[in-house]
PDB file of C-alpha atoms in Angstrom:
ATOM      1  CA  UNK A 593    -100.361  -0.354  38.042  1.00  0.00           C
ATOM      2  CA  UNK A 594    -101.092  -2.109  41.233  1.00  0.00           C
ATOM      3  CA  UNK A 595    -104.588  -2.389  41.552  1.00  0.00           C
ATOM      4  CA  UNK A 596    -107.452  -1.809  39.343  1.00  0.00           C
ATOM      5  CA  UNK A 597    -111.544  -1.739  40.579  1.00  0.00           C
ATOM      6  CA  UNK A 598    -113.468  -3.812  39.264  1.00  0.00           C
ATOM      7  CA  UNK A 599    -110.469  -5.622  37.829  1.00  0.00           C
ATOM      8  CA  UNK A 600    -109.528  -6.050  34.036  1.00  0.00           C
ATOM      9  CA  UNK A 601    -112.228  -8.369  32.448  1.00  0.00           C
ATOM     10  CA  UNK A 602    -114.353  -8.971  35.914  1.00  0.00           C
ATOM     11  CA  UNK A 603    -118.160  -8.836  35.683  1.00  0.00           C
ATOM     12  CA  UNK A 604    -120.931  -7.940  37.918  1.00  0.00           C
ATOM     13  CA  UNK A 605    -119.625  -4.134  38.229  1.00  0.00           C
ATOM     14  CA  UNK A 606    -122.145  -1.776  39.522  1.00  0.00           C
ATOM     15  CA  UNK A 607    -123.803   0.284  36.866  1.00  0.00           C
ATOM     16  CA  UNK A 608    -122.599   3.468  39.072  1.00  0.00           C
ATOM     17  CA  UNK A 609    -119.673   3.522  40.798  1.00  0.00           C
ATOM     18  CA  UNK A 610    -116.162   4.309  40.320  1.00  0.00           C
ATOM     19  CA  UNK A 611    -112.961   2.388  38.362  1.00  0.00           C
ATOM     20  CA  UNK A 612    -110.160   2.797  41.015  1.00  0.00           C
ATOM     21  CA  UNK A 613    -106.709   2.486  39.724  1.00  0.00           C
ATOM     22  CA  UNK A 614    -103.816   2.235  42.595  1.00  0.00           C
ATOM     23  CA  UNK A 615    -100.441   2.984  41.377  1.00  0.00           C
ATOM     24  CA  UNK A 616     -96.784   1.909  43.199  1.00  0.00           C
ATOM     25  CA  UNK A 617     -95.819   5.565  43.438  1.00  0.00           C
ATOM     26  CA  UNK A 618     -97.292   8.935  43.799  1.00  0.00           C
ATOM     27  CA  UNK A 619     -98.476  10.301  40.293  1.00  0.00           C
ATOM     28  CA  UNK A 620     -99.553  13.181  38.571  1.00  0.00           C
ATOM     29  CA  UNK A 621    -102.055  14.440  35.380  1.00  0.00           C
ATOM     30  CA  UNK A 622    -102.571  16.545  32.912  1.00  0.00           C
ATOM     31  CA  UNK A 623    -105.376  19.009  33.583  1.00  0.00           C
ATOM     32  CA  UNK A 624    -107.314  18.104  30.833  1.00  0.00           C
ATOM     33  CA  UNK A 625    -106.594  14.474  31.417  1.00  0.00           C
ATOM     34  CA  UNK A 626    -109.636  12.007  30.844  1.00  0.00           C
ATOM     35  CA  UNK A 627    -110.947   8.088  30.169  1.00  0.00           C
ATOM     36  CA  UNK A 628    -112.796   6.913  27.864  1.00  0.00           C
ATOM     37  CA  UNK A 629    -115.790   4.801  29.085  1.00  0.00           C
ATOM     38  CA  UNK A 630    -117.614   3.225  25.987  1.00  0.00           C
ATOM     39  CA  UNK A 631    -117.770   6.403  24.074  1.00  0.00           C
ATOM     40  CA  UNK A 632    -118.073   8.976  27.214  1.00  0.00           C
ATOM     41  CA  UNK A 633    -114.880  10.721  28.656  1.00  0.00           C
ATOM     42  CA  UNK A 634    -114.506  10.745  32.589  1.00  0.00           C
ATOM     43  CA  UNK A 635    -112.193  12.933  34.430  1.00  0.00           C
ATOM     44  CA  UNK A 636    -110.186  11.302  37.265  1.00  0.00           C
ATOM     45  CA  UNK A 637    -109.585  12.281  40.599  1.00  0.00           C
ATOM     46  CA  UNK A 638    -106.289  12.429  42.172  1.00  0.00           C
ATOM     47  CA  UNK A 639    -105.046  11.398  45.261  1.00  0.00           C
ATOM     48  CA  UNK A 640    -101.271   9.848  45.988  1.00  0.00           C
ATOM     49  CA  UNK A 641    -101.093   6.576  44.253  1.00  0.00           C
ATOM     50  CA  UNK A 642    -105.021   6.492  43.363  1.00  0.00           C
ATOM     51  CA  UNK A 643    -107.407   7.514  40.136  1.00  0.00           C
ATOM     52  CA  UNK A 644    -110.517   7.466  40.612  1.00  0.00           C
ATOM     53  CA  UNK A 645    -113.084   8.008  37.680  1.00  0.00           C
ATOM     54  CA  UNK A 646    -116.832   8.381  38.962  1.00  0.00           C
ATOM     55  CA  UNK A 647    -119.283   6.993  36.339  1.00  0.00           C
ATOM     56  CA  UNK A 648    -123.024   6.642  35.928  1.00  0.00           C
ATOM     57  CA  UNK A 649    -125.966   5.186  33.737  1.00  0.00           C
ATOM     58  CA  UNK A 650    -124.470   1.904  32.612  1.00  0.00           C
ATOM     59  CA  UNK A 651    -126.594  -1.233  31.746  1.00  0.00           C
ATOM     60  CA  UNK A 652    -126.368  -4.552  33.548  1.00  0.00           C
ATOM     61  CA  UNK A 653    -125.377  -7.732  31.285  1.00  0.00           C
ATOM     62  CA  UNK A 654    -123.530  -5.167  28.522  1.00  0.00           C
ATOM     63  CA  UNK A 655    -119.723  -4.899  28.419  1.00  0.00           C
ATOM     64  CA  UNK A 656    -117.705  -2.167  28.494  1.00  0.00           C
ATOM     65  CA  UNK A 657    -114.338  -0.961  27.262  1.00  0.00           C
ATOM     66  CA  UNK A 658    -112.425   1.807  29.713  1.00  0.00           C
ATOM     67  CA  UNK A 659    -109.437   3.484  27.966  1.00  0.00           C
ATOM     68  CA  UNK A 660    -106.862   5.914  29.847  1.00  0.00           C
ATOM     69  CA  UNK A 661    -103.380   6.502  28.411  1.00  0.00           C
TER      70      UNK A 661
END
């Protein structure tokens, strides 16, 4: 892992947006691949080094766990 958006432990993320995680190489997932965004699972999108998961409907000043692998 490279990059990640908003980074590991940051605050004042959006509560829509996108976690953006930039990899040193090309990569590849499963189909059925997904994160797991307090509770909800989010499908990434692919494209070269990047993941993107698309999210929606959090609440500012509560913290969040994302999970993917």
């Amino acid at each position: 892992l490279v990059s990640s958006v908003p980074v590991a432990n940051g605050t004042g993320a959006s509560t829509t947006g996108k976690v953006v995680l930039t990899f040193d190489e090309k990569i590849k997932v499963n189909t059925d691949a997904a994160a797991l965004l307090n509770g909800k699972y989010i499908k990434p999108a692919v494209s070269g080094k990047t993941l993107t998961f698309a999210y929606a409907g959090l609440e500012y000043n509560t913290e969040y766990t994302f999970d993917f692998g």
